[in-house]
CSV table of C-alpha atoms in Angstrom, one decimal:
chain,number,residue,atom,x,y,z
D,68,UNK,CA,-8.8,-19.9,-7.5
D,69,UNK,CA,-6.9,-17.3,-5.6
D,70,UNK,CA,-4.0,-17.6,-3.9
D,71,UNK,CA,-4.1,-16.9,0.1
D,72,UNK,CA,-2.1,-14.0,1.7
D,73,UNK,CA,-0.5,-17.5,3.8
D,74,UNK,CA,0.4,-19.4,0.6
D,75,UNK,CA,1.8,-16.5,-0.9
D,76,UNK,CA,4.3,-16.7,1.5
D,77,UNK,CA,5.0,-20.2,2.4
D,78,UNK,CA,3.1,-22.0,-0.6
D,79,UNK,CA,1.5,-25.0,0.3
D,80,UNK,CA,-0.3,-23.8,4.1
D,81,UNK,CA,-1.1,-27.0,5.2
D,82,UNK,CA,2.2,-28.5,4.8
D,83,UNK,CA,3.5,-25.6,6.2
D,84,UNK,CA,1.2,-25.4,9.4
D,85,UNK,CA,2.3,-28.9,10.0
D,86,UNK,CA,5.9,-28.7,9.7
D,87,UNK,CA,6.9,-25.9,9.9
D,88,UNK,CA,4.9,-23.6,12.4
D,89,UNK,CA,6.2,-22.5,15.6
D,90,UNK,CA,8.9,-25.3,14.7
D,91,UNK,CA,11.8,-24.8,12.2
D,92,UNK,CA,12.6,-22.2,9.6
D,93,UNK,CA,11.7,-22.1,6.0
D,94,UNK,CA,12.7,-19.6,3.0
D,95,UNK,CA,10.5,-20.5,0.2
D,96,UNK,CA,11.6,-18.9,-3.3
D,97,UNK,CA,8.9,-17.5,-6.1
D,98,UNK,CA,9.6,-17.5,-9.9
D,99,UNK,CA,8.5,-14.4,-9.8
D,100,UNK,CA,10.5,-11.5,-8.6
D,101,UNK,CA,7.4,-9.5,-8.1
D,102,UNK,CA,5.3,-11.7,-5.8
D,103,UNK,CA,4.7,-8.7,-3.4
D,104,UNK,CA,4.6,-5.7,-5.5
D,105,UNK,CA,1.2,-5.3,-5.2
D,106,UNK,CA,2.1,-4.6,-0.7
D,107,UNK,CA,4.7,-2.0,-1.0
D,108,UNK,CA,7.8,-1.2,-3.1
D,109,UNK,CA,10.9,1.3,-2.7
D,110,UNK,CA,8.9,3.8,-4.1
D,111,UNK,CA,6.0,3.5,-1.6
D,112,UNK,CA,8.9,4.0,1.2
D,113,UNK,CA,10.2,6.9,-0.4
D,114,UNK,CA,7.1,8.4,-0.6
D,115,UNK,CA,6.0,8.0,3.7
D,116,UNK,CA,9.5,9.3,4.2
D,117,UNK,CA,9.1,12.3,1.9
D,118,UNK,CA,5.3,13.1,1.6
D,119,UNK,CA,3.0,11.6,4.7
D,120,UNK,CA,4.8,13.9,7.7
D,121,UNK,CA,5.6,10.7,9.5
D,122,UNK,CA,6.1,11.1,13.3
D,123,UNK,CA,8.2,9.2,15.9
D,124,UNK,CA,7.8,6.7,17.0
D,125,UNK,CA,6.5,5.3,13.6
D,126,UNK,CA,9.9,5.3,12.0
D,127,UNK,CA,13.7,5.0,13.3
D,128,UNK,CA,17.2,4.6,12.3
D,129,UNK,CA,19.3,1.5,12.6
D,130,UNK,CA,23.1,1.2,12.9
D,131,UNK,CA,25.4,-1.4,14.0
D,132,UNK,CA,22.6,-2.8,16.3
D,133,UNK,CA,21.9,0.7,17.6
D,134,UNK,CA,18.7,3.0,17.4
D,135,UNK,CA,19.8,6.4,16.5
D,136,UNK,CA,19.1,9.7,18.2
D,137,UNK,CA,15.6,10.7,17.3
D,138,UNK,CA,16.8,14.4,17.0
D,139,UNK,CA,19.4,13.3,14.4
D,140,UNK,CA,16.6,12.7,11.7
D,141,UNK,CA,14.0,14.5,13.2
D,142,UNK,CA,12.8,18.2,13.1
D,143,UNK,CA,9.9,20.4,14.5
D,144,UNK,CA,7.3,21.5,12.1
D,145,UNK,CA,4.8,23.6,12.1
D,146,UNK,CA,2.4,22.4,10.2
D,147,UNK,CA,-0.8,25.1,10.6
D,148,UNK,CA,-1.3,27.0,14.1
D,149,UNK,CA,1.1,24.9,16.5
D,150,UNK,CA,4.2,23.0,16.4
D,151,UNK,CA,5.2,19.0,16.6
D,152,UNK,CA,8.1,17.7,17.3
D,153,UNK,CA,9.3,14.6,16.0
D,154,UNK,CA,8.7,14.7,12.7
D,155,UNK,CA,10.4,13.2,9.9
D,156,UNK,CA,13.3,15.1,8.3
D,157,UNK,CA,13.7,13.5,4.7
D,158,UNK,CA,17.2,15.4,4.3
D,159,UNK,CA,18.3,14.2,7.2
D,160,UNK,CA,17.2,10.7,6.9
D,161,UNK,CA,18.6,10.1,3.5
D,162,UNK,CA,21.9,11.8,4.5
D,163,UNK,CA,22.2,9.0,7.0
D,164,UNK,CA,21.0,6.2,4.6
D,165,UNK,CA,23.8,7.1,2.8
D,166,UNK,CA,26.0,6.9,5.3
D,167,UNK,CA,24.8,3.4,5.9
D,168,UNK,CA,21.9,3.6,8.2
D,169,UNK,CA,18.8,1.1,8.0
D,170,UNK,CA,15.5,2.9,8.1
D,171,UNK,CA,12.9,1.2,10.3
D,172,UNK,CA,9.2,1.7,9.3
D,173,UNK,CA,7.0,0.7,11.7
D,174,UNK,CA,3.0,-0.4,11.8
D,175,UNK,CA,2.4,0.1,8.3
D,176,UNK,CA,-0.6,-2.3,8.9
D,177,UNK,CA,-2.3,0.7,10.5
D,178,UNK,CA,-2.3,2.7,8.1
D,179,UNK,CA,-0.9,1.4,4.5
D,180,UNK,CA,-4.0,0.0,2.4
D,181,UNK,CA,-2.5,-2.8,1.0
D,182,UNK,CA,-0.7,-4.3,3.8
D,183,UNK,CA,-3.6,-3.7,5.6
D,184,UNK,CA,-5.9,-6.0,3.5
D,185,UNK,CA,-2.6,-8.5,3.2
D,186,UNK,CA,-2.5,-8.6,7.1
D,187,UNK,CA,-5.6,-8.9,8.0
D,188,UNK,CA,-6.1,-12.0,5.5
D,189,UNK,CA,-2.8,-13.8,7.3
D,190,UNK,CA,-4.9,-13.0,10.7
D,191,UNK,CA,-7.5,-15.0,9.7
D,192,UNK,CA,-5.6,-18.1,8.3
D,193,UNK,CA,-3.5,-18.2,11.5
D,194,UNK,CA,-6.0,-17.2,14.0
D,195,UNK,CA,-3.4,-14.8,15.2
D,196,UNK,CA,-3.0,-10.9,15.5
D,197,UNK,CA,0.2,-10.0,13.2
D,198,UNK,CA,2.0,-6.5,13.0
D,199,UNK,CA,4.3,-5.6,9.7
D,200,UNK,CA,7.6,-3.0,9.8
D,201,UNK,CA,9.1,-2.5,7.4
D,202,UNK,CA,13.3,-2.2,7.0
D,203,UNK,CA,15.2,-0.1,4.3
D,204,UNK,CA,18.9,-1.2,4.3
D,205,UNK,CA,22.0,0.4,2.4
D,206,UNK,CA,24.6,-2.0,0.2
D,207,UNK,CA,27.7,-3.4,2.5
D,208,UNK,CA,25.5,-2.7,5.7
D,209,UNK,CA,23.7,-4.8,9.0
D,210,UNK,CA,21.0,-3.1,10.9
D,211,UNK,CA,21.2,-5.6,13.9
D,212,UNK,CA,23.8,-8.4,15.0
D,213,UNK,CA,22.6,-11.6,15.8
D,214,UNK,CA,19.3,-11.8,17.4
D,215,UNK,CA,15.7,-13.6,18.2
D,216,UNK,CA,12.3,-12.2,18.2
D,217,UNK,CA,9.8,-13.4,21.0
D,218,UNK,CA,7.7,-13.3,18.4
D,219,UNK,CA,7.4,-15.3,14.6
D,220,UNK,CA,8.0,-13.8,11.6
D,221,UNK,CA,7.8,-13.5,7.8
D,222,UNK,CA,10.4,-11.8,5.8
D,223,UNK,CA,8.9,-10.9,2.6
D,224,UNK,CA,11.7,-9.0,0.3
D,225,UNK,CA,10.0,-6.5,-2.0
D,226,UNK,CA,13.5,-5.1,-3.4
D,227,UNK,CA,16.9,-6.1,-3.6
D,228,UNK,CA,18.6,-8.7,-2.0
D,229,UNK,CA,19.8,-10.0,1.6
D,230,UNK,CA,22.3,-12.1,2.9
D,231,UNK,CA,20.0,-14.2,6.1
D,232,UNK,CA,21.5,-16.6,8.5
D,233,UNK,CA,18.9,-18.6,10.6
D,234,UNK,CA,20.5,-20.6,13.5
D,235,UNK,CA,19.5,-23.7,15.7
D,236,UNK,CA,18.1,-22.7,19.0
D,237,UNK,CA,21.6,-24.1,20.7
D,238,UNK,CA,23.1,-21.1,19.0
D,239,UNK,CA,26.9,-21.4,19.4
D,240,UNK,CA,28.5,-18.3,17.0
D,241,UNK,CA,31.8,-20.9,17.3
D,242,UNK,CA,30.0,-23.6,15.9
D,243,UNK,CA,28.7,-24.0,12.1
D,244,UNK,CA,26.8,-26.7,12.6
D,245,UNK,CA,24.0,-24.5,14.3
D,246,UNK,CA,23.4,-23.0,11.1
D,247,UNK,CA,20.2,-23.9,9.7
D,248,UNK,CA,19.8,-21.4,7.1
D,249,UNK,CA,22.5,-19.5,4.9
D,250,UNK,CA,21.3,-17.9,2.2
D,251,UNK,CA,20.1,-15.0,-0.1
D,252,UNK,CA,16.6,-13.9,0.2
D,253,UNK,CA,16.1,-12.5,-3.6
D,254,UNK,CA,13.2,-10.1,-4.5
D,255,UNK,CA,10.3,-12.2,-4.0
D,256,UNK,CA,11.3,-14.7,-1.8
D,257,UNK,CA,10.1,-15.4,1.9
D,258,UNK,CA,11.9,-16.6,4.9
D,259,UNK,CA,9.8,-17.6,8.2
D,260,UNK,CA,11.6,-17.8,11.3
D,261,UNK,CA,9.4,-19.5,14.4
D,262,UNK,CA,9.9,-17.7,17.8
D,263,UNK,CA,13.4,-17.9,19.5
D,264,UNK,CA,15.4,-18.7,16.2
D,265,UNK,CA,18.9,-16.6,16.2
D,266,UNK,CA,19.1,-14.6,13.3
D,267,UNK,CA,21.0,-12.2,11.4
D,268,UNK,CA,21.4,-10.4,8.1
D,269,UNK,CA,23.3,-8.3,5.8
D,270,UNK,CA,23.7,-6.8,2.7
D,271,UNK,CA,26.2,-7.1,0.1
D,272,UNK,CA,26.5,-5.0,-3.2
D,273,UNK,CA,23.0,-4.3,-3.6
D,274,UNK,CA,20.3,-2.3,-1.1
D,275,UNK,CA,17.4,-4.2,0.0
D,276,UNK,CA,13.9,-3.5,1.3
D,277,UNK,CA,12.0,-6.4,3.0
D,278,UNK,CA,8.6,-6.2,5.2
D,279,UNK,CA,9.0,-8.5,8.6
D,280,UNK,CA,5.3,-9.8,9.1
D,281,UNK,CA,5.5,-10.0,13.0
D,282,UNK,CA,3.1,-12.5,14.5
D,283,UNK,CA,1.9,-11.9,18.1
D,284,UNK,CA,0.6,-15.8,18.7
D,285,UNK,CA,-1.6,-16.2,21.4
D,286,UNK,CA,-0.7,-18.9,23.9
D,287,UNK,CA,-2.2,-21.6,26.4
D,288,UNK,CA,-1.6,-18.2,29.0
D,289,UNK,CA,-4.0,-16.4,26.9
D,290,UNK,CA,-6.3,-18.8,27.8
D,291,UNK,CA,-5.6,-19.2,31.2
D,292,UNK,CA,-5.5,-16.1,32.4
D,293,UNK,CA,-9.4,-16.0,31.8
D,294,UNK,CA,-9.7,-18.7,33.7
D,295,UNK,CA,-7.1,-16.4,36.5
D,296,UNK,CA,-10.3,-14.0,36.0
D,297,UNK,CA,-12.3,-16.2,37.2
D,298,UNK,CA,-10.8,-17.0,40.3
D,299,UNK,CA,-10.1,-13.5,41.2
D,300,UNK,CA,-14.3,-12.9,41.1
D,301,UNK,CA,-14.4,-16.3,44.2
D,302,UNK,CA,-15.3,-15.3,47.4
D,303,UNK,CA,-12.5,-18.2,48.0
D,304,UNK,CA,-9.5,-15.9,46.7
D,305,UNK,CA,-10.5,-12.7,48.0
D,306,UNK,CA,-9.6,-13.3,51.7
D,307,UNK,CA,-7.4,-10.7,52.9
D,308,UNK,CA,-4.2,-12.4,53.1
D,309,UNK,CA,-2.4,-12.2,57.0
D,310,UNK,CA,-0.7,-8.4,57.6
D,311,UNK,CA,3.3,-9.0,57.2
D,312,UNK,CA,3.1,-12.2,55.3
D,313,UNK,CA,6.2,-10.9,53.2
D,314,UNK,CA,8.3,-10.6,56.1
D,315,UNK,CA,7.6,-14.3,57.1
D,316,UNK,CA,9.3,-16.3,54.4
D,317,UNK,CA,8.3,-19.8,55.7
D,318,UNK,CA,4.7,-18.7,56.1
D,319,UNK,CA,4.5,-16.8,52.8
D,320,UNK,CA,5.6,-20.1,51.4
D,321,UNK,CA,3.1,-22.4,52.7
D,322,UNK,CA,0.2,-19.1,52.0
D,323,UNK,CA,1.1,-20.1,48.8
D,324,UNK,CA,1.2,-24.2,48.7
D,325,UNK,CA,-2.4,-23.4,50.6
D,326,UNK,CA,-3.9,-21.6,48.2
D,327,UNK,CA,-2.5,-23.8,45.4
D,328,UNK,CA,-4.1,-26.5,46.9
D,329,UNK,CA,-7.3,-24.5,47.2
D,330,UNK,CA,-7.1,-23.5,43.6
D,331,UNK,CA,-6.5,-26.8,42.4
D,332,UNK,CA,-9.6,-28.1,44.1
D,333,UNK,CA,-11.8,-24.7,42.3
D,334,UNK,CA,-10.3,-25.6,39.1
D,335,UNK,CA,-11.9,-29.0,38.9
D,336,UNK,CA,-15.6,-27.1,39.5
D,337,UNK,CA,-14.6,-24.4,36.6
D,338,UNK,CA,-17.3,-23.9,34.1
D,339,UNK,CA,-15.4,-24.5,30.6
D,340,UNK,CA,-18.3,-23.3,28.5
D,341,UNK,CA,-17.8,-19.8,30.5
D,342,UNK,CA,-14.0,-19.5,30.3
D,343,UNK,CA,-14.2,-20.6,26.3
D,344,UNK,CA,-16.9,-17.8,25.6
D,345,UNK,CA,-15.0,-15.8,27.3
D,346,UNK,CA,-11.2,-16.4,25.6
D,347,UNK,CA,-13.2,-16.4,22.4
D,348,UNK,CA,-13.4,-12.8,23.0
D,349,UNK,CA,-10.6,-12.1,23.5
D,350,UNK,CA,-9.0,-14.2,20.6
D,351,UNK,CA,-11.4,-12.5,18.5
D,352,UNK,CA,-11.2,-9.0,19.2
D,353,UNK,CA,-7.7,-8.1,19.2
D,354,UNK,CA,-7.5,-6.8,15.9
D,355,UNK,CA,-7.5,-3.4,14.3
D,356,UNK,CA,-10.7,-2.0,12.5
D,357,UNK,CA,-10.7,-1.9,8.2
D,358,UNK,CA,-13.0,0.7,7.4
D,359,UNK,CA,-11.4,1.9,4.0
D,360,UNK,CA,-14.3,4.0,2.5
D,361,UNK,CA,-16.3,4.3,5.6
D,362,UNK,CA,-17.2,8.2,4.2
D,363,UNK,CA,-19.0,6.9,1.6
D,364,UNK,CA,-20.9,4.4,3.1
D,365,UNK,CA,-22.2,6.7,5.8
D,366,UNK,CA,-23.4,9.1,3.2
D,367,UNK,CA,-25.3,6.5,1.3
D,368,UNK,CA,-27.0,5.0,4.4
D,369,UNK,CA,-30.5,7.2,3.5
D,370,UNK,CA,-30.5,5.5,0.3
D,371,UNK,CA,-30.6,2.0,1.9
D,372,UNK,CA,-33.5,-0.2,1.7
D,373,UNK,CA,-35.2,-3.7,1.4
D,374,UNK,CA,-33.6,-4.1,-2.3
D,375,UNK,CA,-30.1,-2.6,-1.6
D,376,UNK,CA,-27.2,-5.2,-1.9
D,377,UNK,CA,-24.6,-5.7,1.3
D,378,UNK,CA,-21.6,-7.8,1.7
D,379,UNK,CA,-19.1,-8.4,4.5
D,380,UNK,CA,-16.1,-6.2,4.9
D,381,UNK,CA,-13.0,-8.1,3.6
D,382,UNK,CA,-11.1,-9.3,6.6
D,383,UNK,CA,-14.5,-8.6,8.6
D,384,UNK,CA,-15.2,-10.8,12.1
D,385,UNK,CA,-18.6,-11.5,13.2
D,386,UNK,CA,-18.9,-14.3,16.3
D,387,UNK,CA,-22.6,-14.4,17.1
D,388,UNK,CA,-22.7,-15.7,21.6
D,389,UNK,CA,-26.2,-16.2,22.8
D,390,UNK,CA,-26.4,-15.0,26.6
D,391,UNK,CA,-29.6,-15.2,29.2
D,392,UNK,CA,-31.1,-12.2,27.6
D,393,UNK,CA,-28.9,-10.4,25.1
D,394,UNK,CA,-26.7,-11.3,22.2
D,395,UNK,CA,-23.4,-10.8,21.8
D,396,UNK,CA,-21.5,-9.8,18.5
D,397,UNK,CA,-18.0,-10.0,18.4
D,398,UNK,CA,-16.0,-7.9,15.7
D,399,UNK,CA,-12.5,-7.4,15.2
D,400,UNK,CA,-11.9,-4.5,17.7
D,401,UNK,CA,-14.8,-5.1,19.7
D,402,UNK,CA,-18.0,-6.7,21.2
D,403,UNK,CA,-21.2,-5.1,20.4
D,404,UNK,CA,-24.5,-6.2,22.5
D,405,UNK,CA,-28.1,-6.4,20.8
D,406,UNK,CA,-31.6,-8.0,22.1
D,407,UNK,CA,-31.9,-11.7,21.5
D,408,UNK,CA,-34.6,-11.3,19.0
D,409,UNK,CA,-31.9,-10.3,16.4
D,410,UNK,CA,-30.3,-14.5,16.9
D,411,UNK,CA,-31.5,-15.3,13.4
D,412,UNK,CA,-30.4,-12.4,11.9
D,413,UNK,CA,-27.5,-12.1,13.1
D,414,UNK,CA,-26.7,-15.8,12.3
D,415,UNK,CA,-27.9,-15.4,9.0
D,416,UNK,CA,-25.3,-12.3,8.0
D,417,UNK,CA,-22.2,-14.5,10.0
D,418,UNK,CA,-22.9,-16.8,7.4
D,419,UNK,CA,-23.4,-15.1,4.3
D,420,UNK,CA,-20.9,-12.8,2.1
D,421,UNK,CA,-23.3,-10.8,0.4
D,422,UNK,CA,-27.1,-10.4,0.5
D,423,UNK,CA,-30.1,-8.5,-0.3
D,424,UNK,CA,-31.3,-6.0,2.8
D,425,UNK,CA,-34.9,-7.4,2.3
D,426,UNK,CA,-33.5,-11.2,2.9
D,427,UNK,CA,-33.5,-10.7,6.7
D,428,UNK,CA,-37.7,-10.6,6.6
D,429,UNK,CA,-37.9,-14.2,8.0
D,430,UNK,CA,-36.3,-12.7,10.9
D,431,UNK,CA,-37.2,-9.1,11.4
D,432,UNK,CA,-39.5,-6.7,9.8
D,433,UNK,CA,-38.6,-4.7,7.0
D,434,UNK,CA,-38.0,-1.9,9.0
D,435,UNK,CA,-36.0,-3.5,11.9
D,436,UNK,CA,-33.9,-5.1,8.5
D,437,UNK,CA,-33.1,-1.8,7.5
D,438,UNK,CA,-32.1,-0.3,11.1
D,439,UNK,CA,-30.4,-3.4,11.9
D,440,UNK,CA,-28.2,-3.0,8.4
D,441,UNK,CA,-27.1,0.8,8.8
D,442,UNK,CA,-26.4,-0.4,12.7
D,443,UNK,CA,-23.9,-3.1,11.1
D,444,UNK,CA,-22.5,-0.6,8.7
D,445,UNK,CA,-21.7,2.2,11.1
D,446,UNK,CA,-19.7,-0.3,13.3
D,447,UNK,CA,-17.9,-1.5,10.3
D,448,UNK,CA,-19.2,-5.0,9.6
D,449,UNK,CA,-20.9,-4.7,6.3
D,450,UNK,CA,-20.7,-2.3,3.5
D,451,UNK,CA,-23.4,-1.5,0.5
D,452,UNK,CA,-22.9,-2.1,-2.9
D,453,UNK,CA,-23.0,1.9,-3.4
């Protein structure tokens, strides 16, 4: 049985989801120094700084807690016809790594295959859209003082070593005792530190590269605010509200306790079926498109029939929402709408990994199988076993 992007970073998920998640730190150690080869190494760095004619602002230098100047590691190139500015300057960039400088890369989900697939694996097991940089730090340096992130994170360290320190939310820099975590993260290892949790690190003799896995948790707001969008389509809430009402405090103030009051009263009518079909969207779709190979598949689509085998993308989302006379289908990126009469097959691929074309008969005939399968691979859902 393979191991889950989410194990491979905590080890055991569940015990990790319930005591650890959104609540305290945790640096869990691996035998094996190289756990997280297979995402990115030194060498993968070196070659997007030297080789992929990275742009700002996908990359930065750190020092001492401060971004650089763009224009001290950046040039104008002119790659055919025109010219672009902010391009990487290797020279230039290396000359200050020297010189102790962290270099920040940024969004390699987007666009490095591995991390990618790794990413979108951790999306699903958490439910939650996640973002990865990536940070290459000298020896005897520190990219950033203490800090905290408004967002979780997983520190994976794919080279070197790091000196972290992980404090208690009553972070007092005079008081040891709101340490929580003071340690080396070795090549291999992972540290998760839960929203709002101080932070710092530094390294000592040796360089290090990590990856910080950035997760962007949705909240109860994410769901309220659909139910905010609601109340904004009420005839109740879109009285014009009196002219001058800001220059009244005492009658802006009881506007307000009014319309609380009103709202309050609305809230207890609010359909919840609507507002959850309609955070499920959003919940669902906030995730960048995979569609590694996507060349290939469109050529073969002429080739696909009844016999021809499909599967899922890895990573792939499919939510299947019945409305009053259309379906829904919700991918990663976004919501796609198809007649009703497609329900069963529709259903049937959510629920499958891999099938045969002609297996979607009992729902549609073979030729609406076949349309409704190239459909499903141009938007990126399925692929053929070309």
């Amino acid at each position: 049985m393979s191991t889950s992007a989410l194990e491979r970073c905590v080890g055991n998920a569940q015990r990790f989801l319930s005591d650890n998640w959104s609540q305290r730190p945790l640096l869990h150690g691996h035998e094996d120094e190289g756990s997280f080869d297979d995402l990115a190494s030194l060498g993968d760095f070196d070659h997007m700084v030297s080789s992929m004619f990275l742009r700002t602002p996908s990359f930065r230098m750190v020092k001492d807690g401060r971004t650089l100047p763009f224009p001290q590691y950046t040039k104008t190139a002119r790659p055919t016809s025109g010219t672009i500015d902010g391009v990487a300057n290797p020279a230039a960039i290396y000359d200050l790594f020297e010189k102790g400088a962290t270099l920040v890369l940024e969004g390699l989900h987007r666009y490095w295959r591995p991390l990618s697939r790794f990413c979108r694996e951790l999306e699903v097991e958490l439910g939650h859209p996640v973002q990865v940089n990536a940070y290459i730090t000298p020896p005897a340096s520190q990219g950033f003082a203490v800090h905290s992130d408004d967002h979780d994170v997983f520190v994976l360290q794919v080279y070197g070593d790091k000196q972290w320190q992980v404090y208690d939310l009553a972070y007092d820099a005079g008081d040891p005792t709101t340490t929580l975590i003071d340690d080396t993260l070795s090549t291999g290892c992972c540290l998760y530190i839960p929203k709002g949790f101080p932070h710092s690190a530094r390294t000592g003799e040796h360089a290090s590269a990590h990856l910080t896995i950035g997760v962007l948790t949705h909240t109860p707001g994410t769901l309220l605010k659909e139910v905010v969008k609601l109340a904004e389509k009420e005839p109740l809430f879109q009285t014009p509200l009196p002219a001058r009402l800001a220059d009244d405090p005492d009658a802006l103030r009881q506007a307000i306790r009014d319309h609380l009051r009103e709202l309050t009263q609305w809230i207890d009518k609010v359909d919840v079926d609507e507002v959850a079909a309609r955070a499920a969207r959003v919940l669902a779709t906030t995730r960048h498109e995979i569609v590694t190979g996507q060349l290939e598949q469109l050529l073969a689509l002429p080739r696909l029939g009844r016999d021809s085998v499909v599967r899922r993308r890895a990573g792939s989302v499919c939510l299947v929402v019945a409305m009053d006379d259309e379906l829904a289908v919700l991918l990663a990126d976004r919501e796609l709408r198809m007649p009703l009469l497609t329900e069963g097959a529709m259903r049937f691929i959510r629920d499958r990994e891999e099938f045969e074309v002609g297996e979607l008969d009992e729902h549609l005939d073979e030729a609406g199988s076949v349309v409704l399968v190239r459909r499903l691979i141009r938007e990126g859902l399925l692929e053929a076993d070309i």
